[in-house]
Amino acid sequence: MAGRWVGARLRRKEDQRLLTGSGRFLADLRLPGMLSAVIVRSPHAHARIVAINAARARAERGVAAVFIGPDLGAVGRIPMRMSPRAEVVECLQRPLALGRVRYVGDPVAVVVAEDRYRAEDAAELVEMDLEPLPVVTEARQALEPGAPVVHESLGRNLAERLVMGCGEPERALREAPVRVRDRFKVHRHTGVPLETRGLLAQFEPGTSALTVWGPTKVPHFNRGVLSDLLGWPEHLVRFVETDVGGGFGIRGEFYPEDFLVPWAAMRLRRPVQWVEDRREHLLAANHSREQLHEIEIGADRDGRIVALVDRIYADMGAYIRTHGFVVPDRTAAMLPGPYRIPNYGAEVLCAFTNKTPCGTYRSPGRYEGTVVRERIVDRLAGELGLDPAEVRRRNFVSPADMPYDVGATADYDPVVYDSGDFRGAFDAALEAADYESLRNRQAEARREGRSVGIGIGCFVEKSGTGPWEHARVEIDGSGRVVVFTGLASLGQGLETTLAQICADELGVHPDDITVVHGDTARIPYGVGTFGSRGAVVGGNAVAQAASALRERIKSFAALRLELSPEDLVLDAGRVHPRGVPDRGLTLRELARAAAPGQPLPPGLEPGLSASAIFKAPMRVYPYGTHVATVEVDPETGRVTVMRYVIAYDIGRAINPMIVEGQLAGGLAQGLGGALLEELVYDEGGQLLTTTFMDYLLPTAMEMPEATVIHVLEKSPSPLNPLGIKGAGEGGCTGSGAALANAVADALAPLGVAVTGLPLTPATIVASIRAAASRREARR
Amino acid sequence: MKPPRFEYFDPTTVEAALDLLGEHGENAKVLAGGQSLMPLLNFRLIRPQVLVDLNGIGALAYVRPCDGGLALGALTRQRALERSAVVRERCPLVAQAVPFIGHAAIRNRGTIGGTLAHADPAAELPAVVTALGGTLVLRSIRGERVLPADRFFVSYLTTAAAPDEILVEVRLPGAGSRTGSAFQEVSRRHGDFALVGVAAIVSLGADDVCTAASVAVAGVGPVPLRVDDATRLLLGEKPDERTLAEVGRRVSEQLTPDADLHASSEYRKQVAGVLARRALGEALGKARGGGA
Amino acid sequence: MTERTIRLSVNGREYERRVAVRWTLADFLRDELGLTGTHLGCEHGVCGACTVVMNGAAVRSCLLLAVQAQGAEIRTVEGLADGDTLHPLQEAFWEHHGLQCGFCTPGILMSFACFLEEHPAPSDAEIREALAGNLCRCTGYVNIERAVRAAVTKLAGGRAGAGPTGA
């Protein structure tokens, strides 16, 4: 492929509308007669529902209806999207709670009114008679005998136990000459896109057609779920994507509201809009990340890792949602990371608690596992008296080992790295960070009494989850190229990157390509956008479809020009004989020449259109290294991130500008998770962080003073024609690790142990004090 | 998150506002800059029947020199304080503290009267007014009274103002020569309320002997706290690092802050001492240089 | 007094509307005037997505009642471009990939439209501090800072070329 546009730093097709306020986000949509819905949620973490009385709310002016659980009839529970398990089917969430509520925020009723203000007025009048039950808020406690049971039908809080590994981890650990144990807590935090969730549903009684705007990520899958739950034929249900204010894993999964809003619209025969507010977003949308690790590593005296054993407690919250166990599963699957670890064992205990259910958040499972592994590798370096960089150098999987079987599984499939030079990305990062002189400057700072620390975070990401993606490319009657993709746009520049891929295949400018996505009426098949799969699976599908279309165009042109297709080229929206640019046909002329009724090339049907299903049976694995330099004020616990380097190898960058943007954005989220953001519960299961004054997204002032991003293209994936590996998550994956290691390094002279995230001023000062009293006690 | 129903009045004179408060009393809430009240309304955490909006009373927005110090109309925006040359000259501590309040868009609306009347003990200006020993002028249809800051702040989000009273003016003493001041705080993020904030003022006489010192700490109790027992140590001294460290230690010792989800009591105690030491050091440096 | 008639100017156009006194300015702009470029990200004044310029000052439109805008001159993102000609900030954001999902973008543009009028030659530190008043969840801010610096240059160039006084 020529590659004129793939690889170009092209400004985005999406931006003009977004910059001028002409984007259309869910809350911007208006339909005549539209009603506004508000969800009434449980104020208790665990309670028996004695009665819900909606009479006063129904009588309020402007209220169209109030629905409670029994009103829904025999509606099913929301199924798992990923790796469904029969054992937990009773632990899936109903659209409205029946009998019991299990977390603060569990939907109890829906109020529908003329406008949002009135809907909120009425929501306050719904009377909930709830009898509080004992609450469990911590995964380890939930697994102890006698703990309150979240799902009585299951009879225990252990939702799932996953075991994986290779070799003889216990024996190898026992025999290892050097061993380090750690206990590390990764706290609950989540994606928190700046646009909250929302839906708009319209039912047309005349045609029985139901249209749902808003849920963006896996529209075709969700359409199937809604069709099943409603018992309504799938062809009468249409999902339409809007502009979307960020996804990050949490948006677009099938949530209770995704049933309630369409159901209410059908029942009331009026359009119903629901726009989540920020408080309920923090209560109701998926939480993520909360894990406790008990990990042990063993190495020989040269620092070569011989064994890694981890027990992981994963807090699932109150129900199993669509992601099922994918987050803890991926933690264990990817825990070995870039290192050769011959003996590996992981046991994952997934526990129910009376908290918001969990799902994926950017780098799901990997952010958590990476910080835990990279911390213990640093501690191993300390134990051996080696520089942290040196221990890593001695353990990387080498390019000669590729493809490399890690010895773990993701959803029971072996994790096999497709390609990569982990050491190369590591060297690139250390060189950009000027690691040697950084260490010298650190020593100098320490002499001045300053607590400066350097932290490394090496990681492997996964991307390109299949099983397939669909694309169709057509030339419309005006000669314009239209790409239809089964992917969804979450704000990441999908329209631009797909246009770039298509532009190279068809010899047109990306500006002359329209990308259509997220409309189930216009796109027959689609898997969707998650896990950095879009460019890999959807991008290759577009390349295949466009390439097939190119051949088709040539066939039609050959017929018209009385030449052989091999003698033709596509360029600048025209097809012409090689070397004779003025003797050709425009795509517009060809589109008309290919219409039904016109002469056809042998064996071809009319129309300038081609579709493709790209199959991706194996995942692909991008990888990289982060290097953070921080200064800690030991008296106040403040952390200043002075400099940050990311080197990330994604095989091939379609638009390096967009890739760099993804990495910088991922870093901000990872930094937020490491230093600022936390979903805090009290013992009674009340979420204390339900505002942006308490749930702290990083501002520009908390970001590194300088950030260097290196996008590497050294190891294209052998598993897809474009050589792409996903770019969406690597800015996040290594950041918790690099920052935790940097803070630990800064405070190492004080004997501080960093054993969890987030690293807040208060936790840092507390750990410094704890270290001081340990020293005191030893004296 | 939409405000509940209320009745709305926007008087254009103080008298008309006072009449409305006289009439509606506890059922009314005064709206100034709205940067704290409006979030509470949107969350429906308060439900006043009547909202009395002061923003139409132009006569309440002023910065006036007064007795060597300043008289600030309650409706003066934080942004105006930030930009005012006379504030920088007469009460530099105010100018030093205002940039810590939220962000530009917040300060464009937020008022000095509003932030004082809201009485969040982690806010910056209540600590500043407390450190300066400012006075607050309250008016109602019953008359006018003047309260010193330490009697105005009663508890968390609670002041001595009666339901029918409006805070109309803040009076601040001017900084004399060889007086230095500083504001320091630790917050989770730039622009957030302080975990701990410290406002410090130091005056020096001949031979650099400390003649007056005042520190107020935000975020460590139900009201901004003056720590005179600790700062007394400076009087008559030529403070050095050791004296400042001792003052910091005493500040820490005498506080028993509440914990919240962002910081423990121990943390606030320790950091109050650290920031008191640092802010006093900074203020001293300025005083030695002639003041600011 | 739970409803009122207000008159105000938005992006140079005069409006007169009857409005419930409890409606926020943001909801009024979005629902009553159809100017949905002003977004709501938190409704408690933290995220800055709803930032508009009122009488020359950047303000959070979720923390104002619509009735408080009586007689005001308001600028929203819809009024930033001059017809088909983008404002230099919009151009620079496009050029430097200063947005991803674009949800926070209108608030950031309006904050800086106001900021750059007051600070025509800001330092990097001033830009960063001003940006801290708006949350962005996608970009990590790096390219936004880059875009604002580029806009400063563009604006300075425009002024320098505009008249004999220069910049």
mmCIF file of C-alpha atoms in Angstrom, chain A residues 60-61 116-117 120-121 124 277-279 633-636 638 675-676 688-689 691-694 696-697 699 701-702 760-762 765 769, chain B residues 1-5 39 42-45 47 103 185-190 192-193 195 261-264 266-267 270-271 274-275 277-278:
data_model
loop_
_atom_site.group_PDB
_atom_site.id
_atom_site.type_symbol
_atom_site.label_atom_id
_atom_site.label_comp_id
_atom_site.label_asym_id
_atom_site.label_seq_id
_atom_site.Cartn_x
_atom_site.Cartn_y
_atom_site.Cartn_z
ATOM 1 C CA GLU A 60 -47.141 15.982 40.986
ATOM 2 C CA ARG A 61 -47.800 18.530 38.236
ATOM 3 C CA ARG A 116 -35.978 17.688 34.126
ATOM 4 C CA TYR A 117 -36.768 20.200 36.866
ATOM 5 C CA GLU A 120 -36.519 15.953 39.977
ATOM 6 C CA ASP A 121 -39.308 17.530 42.028
ATOM 7 C CA GLU A 124 -38.109 13.507 45.753
ATOM 8 C CA ASP A 277 -26.179 13.931 36.368
ATOM 9 C CA ARG A 278 -22.689 13.947 37.797
ATOM 10 C CA ARG A 279 -23.655 12.693 41.233
ATOM 11 C CA ASP A 633 7.783 17.550 49.840
ATOM 12 C CA PRO A 634 8.169 15.211 52.809
ATOM 13 C CA GLU A 635 6.691 17.739 55.217
ATOM 14 C CA THR A 636 3.404 18.172 53.335
ATOM 15 C CA ARG A 638 2.916 17.028 48.015
ATOM 16 C CA LEU A 675 -2.313 10.613 42.879
ATOM 17 C CA LEU A 676 -5.827 12.054 43.024
ATOM 18 C CA LEU A 688 -18.465 9.756 49.952
ATOM 19 C CA THR A 689 -17.067 11.013 46.659
ATOM 20 C CA THR A 691 -19.026 15.398 43.434
ATOM 21 C CA PHE A 692 -16.146 16.830 41.432
ATOM 22 C CA MET A 693 -15.056 18.550 44.633
ATOM 23 C CA ASP A 694 -14.321 15.133 46.127
ATOM 24 C CA LEU A 696 -10.583 14.748 41.837
ATOM 25 C CA LEU A 697 -9.811 14.685 38.141
ATOM 26 C CA THR A 699 -6.211 19.692 36.115
ATOM 27 C CA MET A 701 -1.576 22.121 37.074
ATOM 28 C CA GLU A 702 -1.192 18.554 38.348
ATOM 29 C CA THR A 760 -2.145 11.445 48.425
ATOM 30 C CA PRO A 761 -0.431 14.053 50.591
ATOM 31 C CA ALA A 762 -2.024 12.485 53.652
ATOM 32 C CA VAL A 765 2.924 11.886 55.238
ATOM 33 C CA ARG A 769 5.650 8.985 59.977
ATOM 34 C CA MET B 1 -29.286 18.284 39.682
ATOM 35 C CA LYS B 2 -31.622 21.219 39.151
ATOM 36 C CA PRO B 3 -32.565 23.810 41.760
ATOM 37 C CA PRO B 4 -35.836 23.290 43.654
ATOM 38 C CA ARG B 5 -38.622 25.862 43.328
ATOM 39 C CA PRO B 39 -24.020 24.242 43.837
ATOM 40 C CA ASN B 42 -28.336 22.370 42.245
ATOM 41 C CA PHE B 43 -27.696 19.471 44.627
ATOM 42 C CA ARG B 44 -30.930 20.447 46.454
ATOM 43 C CA LEU B 45 -28.992 20.491 49.693
ATOM 44 C CA ARG B 47 -34.328 24.702 49.799
ATOM 45 C CA HIS B 103 -10.214 29.614 39.241
ATOM 46 C CA GLU B 185 -1.771 26.385 51.474
ATOM 47 C CA VAL B 186 -1.784 22.737 50.581
ATOM 48 C CA SER B 187 -4.758 21.569 48.561
ATOM 49 C CA ARG B 188 -5.318 18.350 46.658
ATOM 50 C CA ARG B 189 -5.355 20.225 43.367
ATOM 51 C CA HIS B 190 -4.755 23.752 42.249
ATOM 52 C CA ASP B 192 -9.349 23.349 45.567
ATOM 53 C CA PHE B 193 -10.275 24.302 49.085
ATOM 54 C CA LEU B 195 -6.458 20.924 53.258
ATOM 55 C CA LEU B 261 -11.837 11.933 53.301
ATOM 56 C CA HIS B 262 -8.965 14.046 51.942
ATOM 57 C CA ALA B 263 -6.775 14.220 55.020
ATOM 58 C CA SER B 264 -6.492 12.872 58.532
ATOM 59 C CA GLU B 266 -2.730 14.107 62.226
ATOM 60 C CA TYR B 267 -1.925 15.265 58.729
ATOM 61 C CA GLN B 270 1.472 18.484 61.147
ATOM 62 C CA VAL B 271 1.002 20.514 57.989
ATOM 63 C CA VAL B 274 4.848 23.366 58.614
ATOM 64 C CA LEU B 275 2.908 25.998 56.717
ATOM 65 C CA ARG B 277 6.646 28.155 59.847
ATOM 66 C CA ARG B 278 6.994 28.642 56.102
#
